């Protein structure tokens, strides 16, 4: 049997290969497994990253803030720049008062807000941002913005395109957090529960333009509930416990929503026969108010400020009108910024004030407001706080008493009057919970959802189902009339499929729709189309059933399956079939049975005989007729041939069994086209993506140019400092300093003058001119500072080489004077060892004890010095290297002494370092020469006898081990001393070489072995950690 170590070698090699492959795959998977959760708010955008090594972390902005202002600005470009500079977040809002026509904040309410359907939304936005050129896209009818920040006229920006810029910025920040080289593609985005199909598709379009792959669109309330469930366990309904019901009240800047969630545990089947308990979070009711939020409250304060301003004495003397002030973009931008600040201050204080210098027409203005005044102005809004809550409870068929708690989320919930109204509605203030992060719960829930959808992460199993929010159904034309059938209610949950029968047997078209309530439009309820479906082979499938299977047209049923998609809650078609009931007369096995028989799974005669034997032994089996429906193939299925008894038994069974029936179905193919808001054409999509790519390239070029400007500016400052440095003056001539001074002055004047808009190439050219003057002087100065130390190091190397040459010459001389004499030695060693039991064979009760007695006779040199370690060729080689370096050094030093400090050096420190390395390399080659030569052959005779005996466990085993260890140690020492005698080892003490003793050599080798073992153990640990 091979030794254990040898048997493990192939396994170890395979393990190392597996580690390598695993590490390579893990590195590739790590780059592609990051998931981004995005809370898309009206005023702020928050993001959380999930990545191997980053379990769940908020993505910080470039200012190290935990949320980014939802704004993008396009700073006007000069005549020579094709694309304007973009600014995001707080940097963009800082430009609002100065460049109000180029800052685009709070774009979320404008998504899919057509002029025909949501005109009040666009009107409210224009009132708050009058400087923006808002218009409507001709093809889609949605808002767009015409920007004059370009040098030439450009196509208007869709809201989705501007939102994509913000998502790109969030993605860039996330990739910076993930690490260099990371690329993030997958994302989960939260949206309000009242978002329609068109609005959800607009979010998907923005994500696509930003280069993100949207894994799911999650409602805000469900995201908060998911985050709430990550650290909790709920009662199991499988054990008869009642679920928990919580209401998430979310009041942000743009809207207010209420979502009733059901939390429960459930026992489900796991792998094999095991069961597991999972957590479930289901949306059972929603309610909302699209216009109730922080922006609406800011607008009220804004209107009051303008009224107070036009009523001030100086403004009245100029006959200023409120509509005139509201039309001025800069004035409104200043007032709106202060209105938000005042509202936030009033949440903690009873009064506050704001001052403006030259607000409009050089009129100063001071404004003061109290909390009581503010609450009186928003009294109508206060009454609307309870509306979403009541709607959600009604949809969930629950009362306030049946709720376990009300979870608060959103920035506007901190407003005092909102909290008072909530306490009135809830009745019990203890039910109002702030046990989740009111700013970040939704984004953490979105990131957790993304990790659960990704195959790269294993998280706590929490199954979620979103709500439909709107009724959904299907409509079609029949007998010249429009037919509609509602399939899902507003409280229906995603993922559930329903089968809807149709009477049509010829190809036809039907459409999917959402039924929007009246409050979303201001008039009657409307049907919002979602998709248009056209069947392709319905007529041919019906003909196949009639002709091939003998179906009667009246008995043929047409069915389509529908569900609310789990990833975006939109109605979709899952499948379509036509079917009828036919007699199952074909007894011959089909293709599946033939394949089963080929692989040994079909019916065989020996199996029939076995069944017959079982029947004779008293065991009987009754064949059962089964009826099944096949929705995916058009081929008929039949039972396999086979007999389980004698011929008489078969005949009696056939006579007794009735004719079986089965459902024959044929799949119906169909095509789906988006309906409702027109989809962006492929040409338009490519144009927007190309413009975004050009923006990215322009931003990168601008960033590189700014780096070049900063580098040039810093170098001019450094050059001026060098002109007054003593060491720089000593290493340069007067002419060089005058030239450098003139060049630096010219570069500074150019940089702040004509070069302000210079290209990166021109900036680099200016920098090169200065470096060409400074670098030679810097080289002289640096060399002058380092030269003495490097000369000393090289001389020390030469001295050590010279001493070593003397030592080697002496050894060669002694070896030539002392001829080699051989000494014969006889060593008798008795070794007793205990054999370790084999891991694969533990049948023996007692270990084997082996006693070995060996006698060896060897012939070797009397002492190590008798064997010549070196030759005169070695001495000549080192001497030649030494002489060359010494002569080179003396020659270069003589040349250097003839040069002035401002002249280029004749000898460089880098050259001296290279010479030192050459000497060291030559020495190492000679010192290690003997270690590379094979050992001299030794004549030895050895005889050994072994006797193998059995002994019991216990004291005798211990004594054997002790004796064996002692004898082994003695033998190892003798062997080590003999082997180490040939090693050419020296030590240097106080600059002199001396040979090491045998004991010193042995200790040195043991230390080297210990170091090697430690390194091997560390490497093995690294491999284990990687696994």
mmCIF file of C-alpha atoms in Angstrom, residues 729-861:
data_model
loop_
_atom_site.group_PDB
_atom_site.id
_atom_site.type_symbol
_atom_site.label_atom_id
_atom_site.label_comp_id
_atom_site.label_asym_id
_atom_site.label_seq_id
_atom_site.Cartn_x
_atom_site.Cartn_y
_atom_site.Cartn_z
ATOM 1 C CA UNK A 729 19.940 77.731 -6.589
ATOM 2 C CA UNK A 730 23.176 75.819 -6.010
ATOM 3 C CA UNK A 731 22.229 73.197 -8.591
ATOM 4 C CA UNK A 732 21.258 75.705 -11.313
ATOM 5 C CA UNK A 733 22.776 78.567 -13.237
ATOM 6 C CA UNK A 734 21.569 82.133 -13.241
ATOM 7 C CA UNK A 735 20.462 81.771 -16.845
ATOM 8 C CA UNK A 736 18.365 78.695 -16.020
ATOM 9 C CA UNK A 737 16.645 80.466 -13.142
ATOM 10 C CA UNK A 738 15.858 83.529 -15.215
ATOM 11 C CA UNK A 739 14.414 81.382 -18.002
ATOM 12 C CA UNK A 740 12.338 79.405 -15.527
ATOM 13 C CA UNK A 741 11.049 82.589 -13.868
ATOM 14 C CA UNK A 742 9.966 83.993 -17.196
ATOM 15 C CA UNK A 743 8.259 80.752 -18.232
ATOM 16 C CA UNK A 744 6.412 80.474 -14.914
ATOM 17 C CA UNK A 745 5.131 84.031 -15.146
ATOM 18 C CA UNK A 746 4.001 83.504 -18.709
ATOM 19 C CA UNK A 747 2.239 80.242 -17.809
ATOM 20 C CA UNK A 748 0.420 81.888 -14.890
ATOM 21 C CA UNK A 749 -0.748 84.816 -16.977
ATOM 22 C CA UNK A 750 -1.880 82.484 -19.761
ATOM 23 C CA UNK A 751 -3.650 80.138 -17.347
ATOM 24 C CA UNK A 752 -5.806 82.914 -15.882
ATOM 25 C CA UNK A 753 -6.237 84.684 -19.193
ATOM 26 C CA UNK A 754 -6.381 83.175 -22.645
ATOM 27 C CA UNK A 755 -5.828 79.675 -21.289
ATOM 28 C CA UNK A 756 -8.943 79.659 -19.122
ATOM 29 C CA UNK A 757 -10.793 77.702 -21.796
ATOM 30 C CA UNK A 758 -7.773 75.908 -23.244
ATOM 31 C CA UNK A 759 -7.915 72.264 -24.204
ATOM 32 C CA UNK A 760 -6.195 69.523 -22.203
ATOM 33 C CA UNK A 761 -3.459 69.160 -24.840
ATOM 34 C CA UNK A 762 -2.499 72.836 -24.588
ATOM 35 C CA UNK A 763 -2.360 72.608 -20.793
ATOM 36 C CA UNK A 764 -0.109 69.549 -20.955
ATOM 37 C CA UNK A 765 2.181 71.312 -23.428
ATOM 38 C CA UNK A 766 2.621 74.227 -21.023
ATOM 39 C CA UNK A 767 3.346 71.838 -18.198
ATOM 40 C CA UNK A 768 5.978 70.032 -20.283
ATOM 41 C CA UNK A 769 7.778 73.326 -20.974
ATOM 42 C CA UNK A 770 8.144 73.978 -17.269
ATOM 43 C CA UNK A 771 9.141 70.402 -16.447
ATOM 44 C CA UNK A 772 11.872 70.449 -19.109
ATOM 45 C CA UNK A 773 13.459 73.329 -17.188
ATOM 46 C CA UNK A 774 12.899 72.077 -13.659
ATOM 47 C CA UNK A 775 13.574 68.341 -13.989
ATOM 48 C CA UNK A 776 17.319 68.572 -14.870
ATOM 49 C CA UNK A 777 17.974 70.869 -11.925
ATOM 50 C CA UNK A 778 15.929 68.633 -9.666
ATOM 51 C CA UNK A 779 18.006 65.666 -10.812
ATOM 52 C CA UNK A 780 21.258 67.448 -9.906
ATOM 53 C CA UNK A 781 19.912 68.463 -6.523
ATOM 54 C CA UNK A 782 18.618 64.995 -5.720
ATOM 55 C CA UNK A 783 21.831 63.304 -6.877
ATOM 56 C CA UNK A 784 23.972 65.648 -4.822
ATOM 57 C CA UNK A 785 21.957 64.794 -1.706
ATOM 58 C CA UNK A 786 21.998 61.007 -2.213
ATOM 59 C CA UNK A 787 25.502 60.577 -3.675
ATOM 60 C CA UNK A 788 27.594 60.437 -0.456
ATOM 61 C CA UNK A 789 25.462 57.757 1.145
ATOM 62 C CA UNK A 790 25.406 55.642 -1.988
ATOM 63 C CA UNK A 791 29.190 55.914 -2.424
ATOM 64 C CA UNK A 792 29.685 54.714 1.136
ATOM 65 C CA UNK A 793 27.336 51.741 0.574
ATOM 66 C CA UNK A 794 29.200 50.726 -2.577
ATOM 67 C CA UNK A 795 32.600 50.975 -0.849
ATOM 68 C CA UNK A 796 31.336 48.758 1.986
ATOM 69 C CA UNK A 797 30.233 46.177 -0.562
ATOM 70 C CA UNK A 798 33.656 46.295 -2.150
ATOM 71 C CA UNK A 799 35.385 45.810 1.222
ATOM 72 C CA UNK A 800 33.200 42.804 2.080
ATOM 73 C CA UNK A 801 33.915 41.292 -1.330
ATOM 74 C CA UNK A 802 37.640 41.764 -0.812
ATOM 75 C CA UNK A 803 37.540 40.025 2.593
ATOM 76 C CA UNK A 804 35.552 37.124 1.162
ATOM 77 C CA UNK A 805 38.080 36.712 -1.614
ATOM 78 C CA UNK A 806 40.776 36.316 1.046
ATOM 79 C CA UNK A 807 38.761 33.685 2.942
ATOM 80 C CA UNK A 808 38.122 31.663 -0.218
ATOM 81 C CA UNK A 809 41.776 31.838 -1.258
ATOM 82 C CA UNK A 810 42.813 30.530 2.166
ATOM 83 C CA UNK A 811 40.363 27.608 1.942
ATOM 84 C CA UNK A 812 41.624 26.689 -1.524
ATOM 85 C CA UNK A 813 45.206 26.821 -0.262
ATOM 86 C CA UNK A 814 44.453 24.581 2.761
ATOM 87 C CA UNK A 815 42.588 22.096 0.589
ATOM 88 C CA UNK A 816 45.565 21.780 -1.749
ATOM 89 C CA UNK A 817 48.013 21.271 1.140
ATOM 90 C CA UNK A 818 45.905 18.565 2.967
ATOM 91 C CA UNK A 819 45.216 15.488 0.805
ATOM 92 C CA UNK A 820 41.923 13.687 1.366
ATOM 93 C CA UNK A 821 41.989 10.726 3.820
ATOM 94 C CA UNK A 822 39.201 8.302 4.229
ATOM 95 C CA UNK A 823 37.975 7.084 7.638
ATOM 96 C CA UNK A 824 35.821 4.040 8.033
ATOM 97 C CA UNK A 825 33.202 4.202 10.762
ATOM 98 C CA UNK A 826 30.770 1.644 11.981
ATOM 99 C CA UNK A 827 27.501 2.641 13.535
ATOM 100 C CA UNK A 828 25.039 0.295 15.137
ATOM 101 C CA UNK A 829 21.577 1.641 15.715
ATOM 102 C CA UNK A 830 18.666 -0.105 17.344
ATOM 103 C CA UNK A 831 15.307 1.501 16.735
ATOM 104 C CA UNK A 832 11.983 0.512 18.181
ATOM 105 C CA UNK A 833 8.942 2.191 16.611
ATOM 106 C CA UNK A 834 5.227 1.780 16.872
ATOM 107 C CA UNK A 835 3.423 1.691 13.559
ATOM 108 C CA UNK A 836 0.479 4.071 13.311
ATOM 109 C CA UNK A 837 -2.840 2.368 12.514
ATOM 110 C CA UNK A 838 -4.026 2.833 8.927
ATOM 111 C CA UNK A 839 -7.058 5.099 8.618
ATOM 112 C CA UNK A 840 -8.559 2.730 6.103
ATOM 113 C CA UNK A 841 -8.065 -0.429 8.181
ATOM 114 C CA UNK A 842 -9.122 -0.463 11.811
ATOM 115 C CA UNK A 843 -9.833 -4.160 12.164
ATOM 116 C CA UNK A 844 -6.833 -4.839 14.466
ATOM 117 C CA UNK A 845 -7.291 -4.246 18.146
ATOM 118 C CA UNK A 846 -3.594 -3.700 18.859
ATOM 119 C CA UNK A 847 -0.973 -1.616 17.102
ATOM 120 C CA UNK A 848 2.043 -3.168 15.434
ATOM 121 C CA UNK A 849 5.388 -2.787 17.155
ATOM 122 C CA UNK A 850 8.435 -3.110 14.924
ATOM 123 C CA UNK A 851 11.895 -3.571 16.344
ATOM 124 C CA UNK A 852 14.694 -2.891 13.839
ATOM 125 C CA UNK A 853 18.391 -3.376 14.425
ATOM 126 C CA UNK A 854 20.708 -1.996 11.763
ATOM 127 C CA UNK A 855 24.459 -1.951 11.428
ATOM 128 C CA UNK A 856 26.028 0.362 8.875
ATOM 129 C CA UNK A 857 29.563 0.838 7.780
ATOM 130 C CA UNK A 858 30.392 4.003 5.835
ATOM 131 C CA UNK A 859 33.458 5.636 4.445
ATOM 132 C CA UNK A 860 33.640 9.468 4.341
ATOM 133 C CA UNK A 861 36.107 12.322 4.555
#
